[in-house]
Amino acid sequence: MGSETVVLGQKVLAPDTAPAPASTFFIFGASGDLTKRLLLPSLYNLANEGVLVDDFAIVGVDRVEQSEEDYRAYLTDEVANLPGHLDTEGETWKWLISRIGYVAGDFEDPATYGRIRERLERRRQQTGNAVFYLAVAPRFFATISEQLGAAGLLKEEPETFRHVVVEKPFGTDLPSARALNRRLLAVADERQIYRIDHFLGKETVQNMMALRFGNGIFEPIWSKEYIDHVQITAAETVTVEQRGRFYDATGALRDMVPNHMFQLLAMTAMEPPNSFDADAVRTEKTKVIEAIRHMRPNDAIGAAVRGQYRAGFVNGQAVRDYRAERDVDPESRTETYVALKCFVDSWRWNGVPFYVRTGKALAVRRTEIAIQFKRAPGVLFRHLPTALKPNLMVIHVQPDEGVSLRFAAKVPGRKVKLSEVEMDFKYADYFKAAPSTGYETLIYDCLCGDPTLFQRADTIEAGWEAVEPIIEAVSGGEDEVQFYSAGSNGPAMADVMLAQDGFQWLPLERERR
Ligand code: BG6
C-alpha cells in the first residue's frame, strides 16, 4: 500500500501519519465564521483520518452565555449547512461533538481564564497539553495572549506543551506587527507561537520544496542564468463580500502581499535548507523576503499598479462597483488588485524580475507560480513564421493542483515545423487525496509541535518591511487607482508594466491542455 491514503467507505485513514498527542484545543471565537467554516471541518477531517486520539478535546470560548449542549447543537446546525456539508449523522461527527465543551466569558476578563484553568485541571488525568487558537478579531490577539500568560496558562511543564495560534492579519504595518510580536514574546517563547499563513497549508505550496530539492534536474537551472522572469498570481473571482469594513481599510496590498504572495515568492526563490528542521527552512525563506529590494518613492511608477473593480460580470453573475459594496466608502481609493515588480537582491536572482499580481472579482480563480526560462537562440529556426515561445513551468497552486511544463516539439511531417506542447502533472490523476480545507496540515503540525509551516516573528516583520516602502510609494499622490471591470484580467496598466519589459502576463483564462 506504501504511503497511499486508504479510503475505507467513509473513513479516510492515512496510515503513515502518527496520531497527534492528546491535548485540549481551545478555540477563542467559538461562534465565529472561521470556527464553523474551517476549523471544525478541518478537525472533522483529521478525526476521519484517525489522527486525533481519544483523549483529544475541544473547548469553545466566547462571550455568548450558553450551555455546552446549546453550543454543540449550534455547531451541528452550522456545519450541516455548509456547502459540501459534513455528515452530522455519521460516526465521525458523533465522536467529535462528544469531545466539544464550552466556556463562556469576555476575552478581557481574567475570570474567563480562571474558568479555562479549571477546565484544564479537570483534564489533567488525560493531558496537560493545550492549544489556544485565536480565531478572533486582531485587536484581541495580544490581549488574549497576555491574559493567558497572566493566568499561568502558557507555562509549560516537562512533557507538556502550550501553543498559541495567531490568525491573520498579523499587524497592519511594520510598527504594529513589531508591537504585536513584542507583546506576544513577552508572555510566550517564539516556539510556542504559531502564526498562521493558510497558503502554507496548501499541498502544492508544500510541494515546491519536493519539486525543487527532491529532483536533481531543476535545481541547476533555478537561477538567473536560465530563468528570465517569474510571475506569481493569486486571482480570485470573489468580491469583498461581507468584509467591506475590514477590506476598505486594508486593500489588496496589505491583505495579500506581505504574507501569502511573499510566502509563494520565498518558496520559489529560497536556497536549499540544510534540513527540514523548522528553523532551517524558515531561515532560508526569511532571507529571501529580507532580500526583496525596497522600493523608493519614484520606483513605484512602472513597478506597482493598483486597481479597483467596477461593475461587471464574473462567471455570468452581475457584480456591482466596489464603491457600491456594503461598508465601502463611495469614494474609496482602496485597491482590490495590485501588481508589483519585485527583485530579490541575491547572487542567485540578481536582475530577475518577480512579477506579483493579486486581485478580486477577476475572470477566474487561479493561483499559480509561472517560471519563464530564457529563450533558446533561434538561429536554427529563424525560417519559422513565428518566434518560438520560451519554456515555461507553471506550478498550479489552485485549483487543479499540479505542475506543467511547456516546450517545443517538431510537428510530424517532412517539413521542419515546431509547435509548443505541454507536459502536465495533475495531483488528482496520481493521488487520492482526502477531502481537505487546507487547515488540516497546519492544525496537525501545531498539535505535534512542528512550526515549519508557520511564520516566525522575523519573517512577518521582513514582509512588512518590504511592503512598507511600496505602500509609501503608491500613496505619494502620483499613483492613481486604475479601474478594471469585474470579470476581466485586471487593469490595463498592469499589462503595460510587463510590456515595458518585453513580457506578457499569462492570460488568466486559458485552457490547460
Ligand atoms: C485571505 C484574505 O487571507 O486569503 C482574503 O484575507 C483572500 O481576502 C483569501 O480571499 C484567499 O485565500 P484562498 O485560500 O481562498 O486562496
Short mmCIF file of C-alpha atoms and ligand atoms in Angstrom, two decimals:
data_model
loop_
_atom_site.label_atom_id
_atom_site.label_comp_id
_atom_site.label_asym_id
_atom_site.label_seq_id
_atom_site.Cartn_x
_atom_site.Cartn_y
_atom_site.Cartn_z
CA MET A 1 0.00 0.00 0.00
CA GLY A 2 3.00 2.31 0.50
CA SER A 3 2.14 5.78 1.61
CA GLU A 4 -1.10 5.91 -0.32
CA THR A 5 -4.12 7.16 1.51
CA VAL A 6 -6.64 4.40 2.10
CA VAL A 7 -10.27 5.25 1.56
CA LEU A 8 -12.45 2.96 3.64
CA GLY A 9 -16.09 3.66 2.97
CA GLN A 10 -16.46 6.92 4.76
CA LYS A 11 -13.32 6.77 6.78
CA VAL A 12 -10.11 8.00 5.22
CA LEU A 13 -7.09 6.69 7.04
CA ALA A 14 -3.62 7.99 6.43
CA PRO A 15 -1.51 5.01 7.54
CA ASP A 16 1.78 6.88 7.65
CA THR A 17 0.52 9.67 9.85
CA ALA A 18 1.09 9.12 13.55
CA PRO A 19 -1.74 10.29 15.78
CA ALA A 20 -1.18 13.74 17.28
CA PRO A 21 -0.53 13.81 21.04
CA ALA A 22 -3.55 14.23 23.33
CA SER A 23 -4.43 17.85 24.03
CA THR A 24 -7.19 20.32 24.74
CA PHE A 25 -7.86 22.57 21.78
CA PHE A 26 -9.32 25.90 22.95
CA ILE A 27 -10.95 27.99 20.26
CA PHE A 28 -11.35 31.68 21.10
CA GLY A 29 -14.07 33.00 18.83
CA ALA A 30 -16.05 29.79 19.18
CA SER A 31 -19.14 31.25 17.49
CA GLY A 32 -17.23 32.95 14.69
CA ASP A 33 -17.16 32.33 10.99
CA LEU A 34 -13.69 30.79 10.87
CA THR A 35 -14.60 28.25 13.54
CA LYS A 36 -17.58 26.85 11.72
CA ARG A 37 -16.35 27.27 8.16
CA LEU A 38 -12.80 25.99 8.54
CA LEU A 39 -11.69 24.86 11.98
CA LEU A 40 -14.48 22.39 12.72
CA PRO A 41 -14.44 20.90 9.21
CA SER A 42 -10.64 20.51 9.46
CA LEU A 43 -10.86 18.86 12.87
CA TYR A 44 -13.57 16.62 11.43
CA ASN A 45 -11.27 15.64 8.56
CA LEU A 46 -8.43 14.95 10.99
CA ALA A 47 -10.77 12.79 13.09
CA ASN A 48 -11.77 10.99 9.92
CA GLU A 49 -8.12 10.34 9.12
CA GLY A 50 -7.78 8.73 12.53
CA VAL A 51 -5.06 11.11 13.76
CA LEU A 52 -6.95 12.53 16.76
CA VAL A 53 -6.67 10.37 19.85
CA ASP A 54 -9.48 9.55 22.28
CA ASP A 55 -8.09 11.99 24.83
CA PHE A 56 -8.38 14.89 22.43
CA ALA A 57 -10.92 17.56 23.39
CA ILE A 58 -12.13 20.88 22.00
CA VAL A 59 -13.33 23.77 24.14
CA GLY A 60 -15.01 26.78 22.54
CA VAL A 61 -14.52 30.12 24.29
CA ASP A 62 -16.78 33.07 23.52
CA ARG A 63 -18.84 35.81 25.09
CA VAL A 64 -22.25 34.24 24.44
CA GLU A 65 -23.70 32.67 27.58
CA GLN A 66 -24.87 29.21 26.58
CA SER A 67 -24.72 25.66 27.82
CA GLU A 68 -22.41 23.07 26.29
CA GLU A 69 -25.45 21.28 24.85
CA ASP A 70 -26.59 24.51 23.18
CA TYR A 71 -23.13 25.10 21.76
CA ARG A 72 -22.95 21.57 20.36
CA ALA A 73 -26.41 21.93 18.82
CA TYR A 74 -25.42 25.29 17.31
CA LEU A 75 -22.26 23.83 15.77
CA THR A 76 -24.07 20.80 14.42
CA ASP A 77 -26.63 23.05 12.70
CA GLU A 78 -23.99 25.37 11.33
CA VAL A 79 -21.72 22.73 9.85
CA ALA A 80 -24.65 20.81 8.41
CA ASN A 81 -25.47 23.92 6.36
CA LEU A 82 -22.03 24.39 4.90
CA PRO A 83 -21.62 23.81 1.18
CA GLY A 84 -20.33 20.24 0.69
CA HIS A 85 -21.68 19.71 4.18
CA LEU A 86 -20.31 17.27 6.71
CA ASP A 87 -22.26 14.22 7.62
CA THR A 88 -23.51 15.24 11.05
CA GLU A 89 -25.34 11.91 11.42
CA GLY A 90 -22.18 9.87 10.94
CA GLU A 91 -19.79 8.32 13.46
CA THR A 92 -17.03 10.88 12.97
CA TRP A 93 -19.21 13.85 13.86
CA LYS A 94 -20.63 11.97 16.86
CA TRP A 95 -17.08 11.22 18.01
CA LEU A 96 -16.04 14.83 17.59
CA ILE A 97 -19.09 16.54 19.06
CA SER A 98 -18.92 14.39 22.18
CA ARG A 99 -15.50 15.95 22.82
CA ILE A 100 -16.61 19.56 22.46
CA GLY A 101 -17.08 21.75 25.52
CA TYR A 102 -17.73 25.42 26.04
CA VAL A 103 -16.53 28.20 28.33
CA ALA A 104 -18.44 31.49 28.30
CA GLY A 105 -16.57 34.67 29.09
CA ASP A 106 -15.28 38.00 27.97
CA PHE A 107 -11.80 37.85 26.41
CA GLU A 108 -10.68 40.79 28.55
CA ASP A 109 -11.98 39.43 31.83
CA PRO A 110 -9.44 37.50 33.96
CA ALA A 111 -12.31 35.35 35.32
CA THR A 112 -12.62 33.74 31.86
CA TYR A 113 -9.07 32.48 32.18
CA GLY A 114 -9.80 31.15 35.66
CA ARG A 115 -12.53 29.02 34.09
CA ILE A 116 -10.13 27.84 31.39
CA ARG A 117 -7.63 26.87 34.08
CA GLU A 118 -10.30 24.88 35.93
CA ARG A 119 -11.15 23.14 32.69
CA LEU A 120 -7.53 22.18 32.16
CA GLU A 121 -7.23 20.99 35.77
CA ARG A 122 -10.20 18.69 35.22
CA ARG A 123 -8.43 17.23 32.19
CA ARG A 124 -5.14 16.76 33.97
CA GLN A 125 -5.65 12.97 34.13
CA GLN A 126 -5.81 12.84 30.34
CA THR A 127 -3.37 15.59 29.37
CA GLY A 128 -1.90 18.94 30.33
CA ASN A 129 -1.22 19.88 26.70
CA ALA A 130 -3.19 22.77 25.27
CA VAL A 131 -3.53 24.73 22.07
CA PHE A 132 -5.11 28.18 22.26
CA TYR A 133 -6.41 29.06 18.81
CA LEU A 134 -7.16 32.76 18.45
CA ALA A 135 -9.91 32.82 15.81
CA VAL A 136 -10.82 36.33 16.85
CA ALA A 137 -10.58 39.91 15.60
CA PRO A 138 -6.90 41.00 15.51
CA ARG A 139 -7.39 43.55 18.28
CA PHE A 140 -7.71 40.61 20.70
CA PHE A 141 -4.52 38.75 19.72
CA ALA A 142 -2.27 40.48 22.25
CA THR A 143 -4.91 40.85 24.97
CA ILE A 144 -5.83 37.17 24.99
CA SER A 145 -2.19 36.07 24.94
CA GLU A 146 -1.38 38.40 27.83
CA GLN A 147 -4.35 37.13 29.81
CA LEU A 148 -3.30 33.54 29.14
CA GLY A 149 0.19 34.45 30.30
CA ALA A 150 -1.02 36.23 33.43
CA ALA A 151 -3.16 33.21 34.34
CA GLY A 152 -0.08 30.97 34.06
CA LEU A 153 -1.66 29.07 31.17
CA LEU A 154 1.33 29.45 28.88
CA LYS A 155 3.75 27.92 31.34
CA GLU A 156 4.93 24.57 30.01
CA GLU A 157 5.76 21.79 32.42
CA PRO A 158 8.11 18.97 31.44
CA GLU A 159 6.47 16.84 28.73
CA THR A 160 3.54 19.23 28.23
CA PHE A 161 3.09 21.94 25.66
CA ARG A 162 1.12 25.15 25.48
CA HIS A 163 0.80 26.61 21.98
CA VAL A 164 -0.90 29.79 20.80
CA VAL A 165 -2.15 30.00 17.22
CA VAL A 166 -2.45 33.53 15.87
CA GLU A 167 -4.54 34.16 12.79
CA LYS A 168 -4.04 36.73 10.08
CA PRO A 169 -3.77 39.75 9.75
CA PHE A 170 -0.67 39.99 11.89
CA GLY A 171 -0.45 43.78 12.21
CA THR A 172 -1.42 46.35 9.65
CA ASP A 173 2.08 47.69 9.04
CA LEU A 174 5.63 47.24 10.33
CA PRO A 175 5.27 49.13 13.63
CA SER A 176 2.04 47.33 14.55
CA ALA A 177 3.48 43.91 13.62
CA ARG A 178 6.58 44.65 15.70
CA ALA A 179 4.47 45.81 18.64
CA LEU A 180 2.33 42.66 18.44
CA ASN A 181 5.41 40.44 18.30
CA ARG A 182 6.85 42.23 21.33
CA ARG A 183 3.67 41.69 23.34
CA LEU A 184 3.38 38.01 22.38
CA LEU A 185 7.04 37.32 23.02
CA ALA A 186 6.77 38.90 26.46
CA VAL A 187 4.44 36.09 27.55
CA ALA A 188 5.45 33.14 25.37
CA ASP A 189 8.50 31.69 23.74
CA GLU A 190 8.84 32.00 19.95
CA ARG A 191 8.49 28.22 19.64
CA GLN A 192 5.08 28.37 21.38
CA ILE A 193 3.66 30.89 18.88
CA TYR A 194 2.12 29.60 15.66
CA ARG A 195 1.39 32.48 13.26
CA ILE A 196 -0.83 31.15 10.51
CA ASP A 197 -0.49 31.84 6.83
CA HIS A 198 -3.03 29.43 5.39
CA PHE A 199 -1.31 29.44 1.98
CA LEU A 200 1.39 27.30 3.59
CA GLY A 201 -1.21 24.64 4.31
CA LYS A 202 -1.87 24.23 0.59
CA GLU A 203 -0.48 20.96 -0.69
CA THR A 204 1.05 22.48 -3.84
CA VAL A 205 2.87 25.14 -1.88
CA GLN A 206 4.46 22.44 0.24
CA ASN A 207 5.22 20.53 -2.93
CA MET A 208 7.51 23.38 -4.02
CA MET A 209 10.19 22.02 -1.72
CA ALA A 210 9.81 18.50 -3.06
CA LEU A 211 9.86 19.75 -6.63
CA ARG A 212 12.89 21.97 -6.20
CA PHE A 213 15.01 19.97 -3.79
CA GLY A 214 13.86 16.40 -4.33
CA ASN A 215 14.72 16.42 -8.03
CA GLY A 216 18.18 16.65 -9.48
CA ILE A 217 17.13 18.29 -12.72
CA PHE A 218 15.53 21.54 -11.57
CA GLU A 219 17.95 22.98 -9.06
CA PRO A 220 20.84 23.53 -11.53
CA ILE A 221 18.62 25.64 -13.80
CA TRP A 222 16.84 27.52 -10.99
CA SER A 223 18.74 30.80 -11.23
CA LYS A 224 19.34 33.99 -13.18
CA GLU A 225 21.41 32.08 -15.72
CA TYR A 226 18.36 30.18 -17.00
CA ILE A 227 15.30 31.97 -15.68
CA ASP A 228 14.06 35.05 -17.43
CA HIS A 229 11.35 36.12 -15.04
CA VAL A 230 8.76 34.74 -12.64
CA GLN A 231 5.03 35.52 -12.47
CA ILE A 232 3.19 34.87 -9.24
CA THR A 233 -0.59 35.15 -9.46
CA ALA A 234 -3.38 34.85 -6.94
CA ALA A 235 -6.52 35.73 -8.88
CA GLU A 236 -9.87 35.48 -7.15
CA THR A 237 -13.39 35.67 -8.51
CA VAL A 238 -14.87 36.60 -5.14
CA THR A 239 -15.63 40.22 -4.35
CA VAL A 240 -15.19 41.79 -0.92
CA GLU A 241 -18.48 40.15 0.01
CA GLN A 242 -19.40 40.98 3.62
CA ARG A 243 -15.90 42.15 4.53
CA GLY A 244 -16.17 45.77 3.32
CA ARG A 245 -15.27 47.35 6.63
CA PHE A 246 -12.05 45.34 7.02
CA TYR A 247 -11.16 45.35 3.35
CA ASP A 248 -11.67 49.04 2.62
CA ALA A 249 -9.26 49.89 5.44
CA THR A 250 -6.79 47.25 4.27
CA GLY A 251 -6.68 46.77 0.48
CA ALA A 252 -5.15 44.01 -1.62
CA LEU A 253 -1.57 45.06 -0.96
CA ARG A 254 -1.75 44.67 2.82
CA ASP A 255 -4.24 41.78 2.72
CA MET A 256 -2.29 39.50 0.39
CA VAL A 257 1.27 40.65 -0.32
CA PRO A 258 3.41 40.64 2.86
CA ASN A 259 2.04 37.24 3.77
CA HIS A 260 0.62 34.95 1.05
CA MET A 261 2.34 36.40 -2.02
CA PHE A 262 5.71 36.73 -0.33
CA GLN A 263 5.43 33.19 1.00
CA LEU A 264 4.95 31.95 -2.57
CA LEU A 265 7.87 34.09 -3.67
CA ALA A 266 10.03 32.79 -0.82
CA MET A 267 9.20 29.17 -1.67
CA THR A 268 10.22 29.87 -5.27
CA ALA A 269 13.44 31.73 -4.52
CA MET A 270 14.79 30.21 -1.30
CA GLU A 271 18.15 28.47 -1.12
CA PRO A 272 18.06 24.76 -0.22
CA PRO A 273 17.90 24.45 3.59
CA ASN A 274 20.30 22.03 5.28
CA SER A 275 17.43 20.03 6.74
CA PHE A 276 13.68 20.04 7.17
CA ASP A 277 14.20 21.42 10.63
CA ALA A 278 11.65 24.22 11.19
CA ASP A 279 14.25 26.89 11.70
CA ALA A 280 16.46 25.77 8.85
CA VAL A 281 13.52 26.14 6.44
CA ARG A 282 12.19 29.34 7.92
CA THR A 283 15.60 30.98 7.99
CA GLU A 284 16.06 30.38 4.26
CA LYS A 285 12.61 31.79 3.49
CA THR A 286 13.17 34.81 5.68
CA LYS A 287 16.45 35.53 3.91
CA VAL A 288 14.57 35.79 0.60
CA ILE A 289 11.98 38.16 2.00
CA GLU A 290 14.70 40.27 3.58
CA ALA A 291 16.43 40.43 0.20
CA ILE A 292 13.40 41.84 -1.64
CA ARG A 293 14.58 45.20 -2.92
CA HIS A 294 12.94 48.08 -1.11
CA MET A 295 11.12 50.39 -3.45
CA ARG A 296 11.98 54.08 -3.41
CA PRO A 297 9.20 56.63 -3.99
CA ASN A 298 9.99 57.15 -7.68
CA ASP A 299 10.31 53.42 -8.35
CA ALA A 300 6.59 52.92 -7.89
CA ILE A 301 5.89 54.38 -11.30
CA GLY A 302 6.21 51.43 -13.61
CA ALA A 303 6.71 48.90 -10.81
CA ALA A 304 3.39 48.99 -8.97
CA VAL A 305 -0.16 49.11 -10.28
CA ARG A 306 -3.17 49.35 -8.03
CA GLY A 307 -6.63 48.58 -9.39
CA GLN A 308 -10.21 48.70 -8.20
CA TYR A 309 -13.10 46.78 -9.72
CA ARG A 310 -16.04 48.39 -11.42
CA ALA A 311 -19.34 46.73 -12.18
CA GLY A 312 -19.16 43.74 -14.49
CA PHE A 313 -19.91 40.05 -14.72
CA VAL A 314 -17.99 37.26 -13.02
CA ASN A 315 -18.96 33.79 -14.20
CA GLY A 316 -22.15 35.25 -15.64
CA GLN A 317 -23.12 36.87 -12.32
CA ALA A 318 -23.54 40.63 -12.15
CA VAL A 319 -21.08 42.30 -9.79
CA ARG A 320 -21.56 45.89 -8.66
CA ASP A 321 -18.92 48.58 -8.35
CA TYR A 322 -16.54 48.08 -5.47
CA ARG A 323 -17.52 51.55 -4.29
CA ALA A 324 -21.15 50.43 -4.05
CA GLU A 325 -20.33 47.43 -1.85
CA ARG A 326 -21.56 47.32 1.73
CA ASP A 327 -19.37 49.21 4.23
CA VAL A 328 -17.15 50.62 1.47
CA ASP A 329 -16.54 54.37 1.16
CA PRO A 330 -18.34 55.58 -2.03
CA GLU A 331 -15.17 57.49 -2.91
CA SER A 332 -12.78 54.78 -1.82
CA ARG A 333 -9.31 54.67 -3.38
CA THR A 334 -8.55 51.31 -1.82
CA GLU A 335 -7.12 48.76 -4.26
CA THR A 336 -8.83 45.44 -4.88
CA TYR A 337 -5.99 44.49 -7.24
CA VAL A 338 -2.28 45.03 -7.11
CA ALA A 339 0.54 44.13 -9.47
CA LEU A 340 4.17 44.59 -8.48
CA LYS A 341 7.58 44.14 -9.98
CA CYS A 342 9.95 42.86 -7.31
CA PHE A 343 13.61 41.97 -7.28
CA VAL A 344 15.37 39.64 -4.90
CA ASP A 345 18.82 41.07 -4.36
CA SER A 346 20.80 37.87 -4.04
CA TRP A 347 23.53 36.28 -6.15
CA ARG A 348 21.11 33.68 -7.47
CA TRP A 349 18.40 36.12 -8.53
CA ASN A 350 20.24 39.27 -9.43
CA GLY A 351 18.29 41.04 -12.20
CA VAL A 352 15.42 38.53 -12.46
CA PRO A 353 12.05 40.26 -12.11
CA PHE A 354 9.42 38.61 -9.97
CA TYR A 355 6.04 39.96 -11.07
CA VAL A 356 3.36 39.51 -8.47
CA ARG A 357 -0.37 40.14 -9.02
CA THR A 358 -3.43 39.51 -6.95
CA GLY A 359 -6.97 40.77 -7.14
CA LYS A 360 -10.64 40.21 -6.50
CA ALA A 361 -13.57 39.96 -8.93
CA LEU A 362 -11.29 38.73 -11.72
CA ALA A 363 -12.19 36.45 -14.62
CA VAL A 364 -11.17 33.19 -12.94
CA ARG A 365 -9.89 31.82 -9.68
CA ARG A 366 -6.31 30.82 -10.25
CA THR A 367 -3.24 30.79 -8.01
CA GLU A 368 -0.02 29.85 -9.76
CA ILE A 369 3.70 30.40 -9.99
CA ALA A 370 4.99 30.61 -13.54
CA ILE A 371 8.71 30.29 -14.20
CA GLN A 372 9.65 31.55 -17.63
CA PHE A 373 13.01 30.30 -18.81
CA LYS A 374 15.33 32.09 -21.20
CA ARG A 375 14.57 31.70 -24.87
CA ALA A 376 16.64 29.28 -26.90
CA PRO A 377 18.78 31.01 -29.56
CA GLY A 378 16.64 30.98 -32.69
CA VAL A 379 19.29 30.59 -35.39
CA LEU A 380 18.18 27.10 -36.41
CA PHE A 381 14.55 28.04 -36.62
CA ARG A 382 14.73 31.55 -37.97
CA HIS A 383 12.80 30.50 -41.06
CA LEU A 384 9.73 29.78 -38.96
CA PRO A 385 6.92 32.31 -39.33
CA THR A 386 6.58 32.95 -35.61
CA ALA A 387 9.27 33.03 -32.95
CA LEU A 388 9.34 30.14 -30.55
CA LYS A 389 7.93 30.75 -27.14
CA PRO A 390 10.31 30.25 -24.24
CA ASN A 391 10.00 27.24 -21.94
CA LEU A 392 7.54 27.74 -19.16
CA MET A 393 6.98 25.83 -15.97
CA VAL A 394 3.77 26.53 -14.12
CA ILE A 395 3.10 25.39 -10.58
CA HIS A 396 -0.68 25.33 -10.31
CA VAL A 397 -1.39 26.05 -6.66
CA GLN A 398 -5.18 26.05 -7.04
CA PRO A 399 -7.49 24.89 -8.48
CA ASP A 400 -6.41 21.80 -10.49
CA GLU A 401 -3.25 21.44 -8.42
CA GLY A 402 -0.24 20.28 -10.38
CA VAL A 403 2.76 21.26 -12.45
CA SER A 404 3.04 21.77 -16.19
CA LEU A 405 5.97 22.30 -18.49
CA ARG A 406 5.83 23.88 -21.92
CA PHE A 407 8.43 23.06 -24.52
CA ALA A 408 8.81 22.96 -28.29
CA ALA A 409 8.36 19.81 -30.37
CA LYS A 410 8.57 19.04 -34.03
CA VAL A 411 5.24 18.73 -35.75
CA PRO A 412 5.17 15.34 -37.54
CA GLY A 413 5.81 15.69 -41.24
CA ARG A 414 8.62 16.19 -43.73
CA LYS A 415 8.96 19.94 -43.23
CA VAL A 416 10.55 21.22 -40.03
CA LYS A 417 7.78 22.91 -38.18
CA LEU A 418 7.73 23.41 -34.43
CA SER A 419 4.87 23.67 -32.03
CA GLU A 420 4.59 24.25 -28.30
CA VAL A 421 3.46 21.25 -26.31
CA GLU A 422 2.72 20.83 -22.66
CA MET A 423 3.55 18.09 -20.19
CA ASP A 424 1.09 18.16 -17.38
CA PHE A 425 1.06 16.57 -13.94
CA LYS A 426 -2.22 16.81 -12.06
CA TYR A 427 -2.42 15.80 -8.45
CA ALA A 428 -5.87 14.38 -8.92
CA ASP A 429 -4.61 11.94 -11.58
CA TYR A 430 -1.89 10.47 -9.37
CA PHE A 431 -3.04 10.69 -5.79
CA LYS A 432 -6.24 10.00 -3.98
CA ALA A 433 -6.29 12.91 -1.60
CA ALA A 434 -8.56 13.04 1.41
CA PRO A 435 -11.03 15.96 1.42
CA SER A 436 -9.25 18.99 2.80
CA THR A 437 -9.82 22.62 3.76
CA GLY A 438 -6.08 23.36 3.73
CA TYR A 439 -6.07 23.87 7.52
CA GLU A 440 -5.66 20.19 8.43
CA THR A 441 -1.89 20.09 8.00
CA LEU A 442 -1.49 23.31 9.93
CA ILE A 443 -3.61 22.13 12.87
CA TYR A 444 -1.94 18.72 12.88
CA ASP A 445 1.54 20.29 12.81
CA CYS A 446 0.65 22.62 15.65
CA LEU A 447 -0.62 19.68 17.73
CA CYS A 448 2.64 17.85 17.02
CA GLY A 449 4.82 20.88 17.77
CA ASP A 450 6.15 21.41 14.25
CA PRO A 451 6.23 25.12 13.35
CA THR A 452 7.85 24.74 9.90
CA LEU A 453 4.74 25.90 8.07
CA PHE A 454 4.11 28.84 10.39
CA GLN A 455 5.52 32.31 10.22
CA ARG A 456 8.29 33.32 12.55
CA ALA A 457 8.42 36.83 14.05
CA ASP A 458 11.29 37.92 11.80
CA THR A 459 9.60 36.54 8.65
CA ILE A 460 6.47 38.57 9.32
CA GLU A 461 8.48 41.69 10.03
CA ALA A 462 10.58 41.22 6.87
CA GLY A 463 7.34 41.01 4.84
CA TRP A 464 6.07 44.28 6.25
CA GLU A 465 9.48 45.88 5.82
CA ALA A 466 9.40 45.12 2.09
CA VAL A 467 5.78 46.23 1.68
CA GLU A 468 6.07 49.44 3.68
CA PRO A 469 8.06 51.38 1.03
CA ILE A 470 5.59 50.18 -1.61
CA ILE A 471 2.70 51.49 0.46
CA GLU A 472 4.53 54.78 0.90
CA ALA A 473 5.48 54.97 -2.76
CA VAL A 474 1.96 54.36 -4.02
CA SER A 475 0.35 56.71 -1.56
CA GLY A 476 2.60 59.58 -2.62
CA GLY A 477 -0.07 61.09 -4.89
CA GLU A 478 1.48 60.07 -8.23
CA ASP A 479 -0.33 56.78 -8.18
CA GLU A 480 -3.95 56.69 -9.15
CA VAL A 481 -6.04 53.63 -8.62
CA GLN A 482 -6.85 52.09 -12.02
CA PHE A 483 -10.30 50.78 -12.69
CA TYR A 484 -10.96 47.36 -14.17
CA SER A 485 -14.22 45.64 -14.98
CA ALA A 486 -15.28 42.84 -12.72
CA GLY A 487 -14.72 39.61 -14.64
CA SER A 488 -11.68 40.92 -16.54
CA ASN A 489 -7.96 40.12 -16.21
CA GLY A 490 -7.31 43.30 -14.20
CA PRO A 491 -6.31 46.86 -15.13
CA ALA A 492 -4.66 47.54 -18.49
CA MET A 493 -1.79 49.33 -16.75
CA ALA A 494 -0.68 46.01 -15.31
CA ASP A 495 -0.23 44.77 -18.87
CA VAL A 496 1.72 47.91 -19.73
CA MET A 497 4.01 47.27 -16.77
CA LEU A 498 5.08 43.93 -18.23
CA ALA A 499 5.04 45.12 -21.84
CA GLN A 500 7.65 47.75 -20.90
CA ASP A 501 9.96 44.86 -20.03
CA GLY A 502 9.02 42.92 -23.15
CA PHE A 503 6.82 40.40 -21.32
CA GLN A 504 3.16 39.49 -21.08
CA TRP A 505 1.12 38.15 -18.22
CA LEU A 506 -0.12 34.64 -18.76
CA PRO A 507 -3.81 35.03 -19.56
CA LEU A 508 -5.99 34.19 -16.59
CA GLU A 509 -8.49 32.47 -18.83
CA ARG A 510 -6.67 29.71 -20.60
CA GLU A 511 -7.17 26.04 -21.09
CA ARG A 512 -4.78 23.53 -19.64
CA ARG A 513 -4.05 21.00 -22.31
C1 BG6 B 1 -7.18 35.69 2.97
C2 BG6 B 1 -7.52 37.08 2.52
O1 BG6 B 1 -6.07 35.69 3.81
O2 BG6 B 1 -6.92 34.89 1.82
C3 BG6 B 1 -8.72 37.06 1.61
O3 BG6 B 1 -7.80 37.89 3.66
C4 BG6 B 1 -8.49 36.12 0.45
O4 BG6 B 1 -9.03 38.36 1.13
C5 BG6 B 1 -8.01 34.75 0.94
O5 BG6 B 1 -9.71 35.98 -0.25
C6 BG6 B 1 -7.59 33.88 -0.23
O6 BG6 B 1 -7.38 32.57 0.21
P1 BG6 B 1 -7.73 31.31 -0.70
O7 BG6 B 1 -7.27 30.14 0.09
O8 BG6 B 1 -9.21 31.34 -0.92
O9 BG6 B 1 -6.97 31.49 -1.96
#
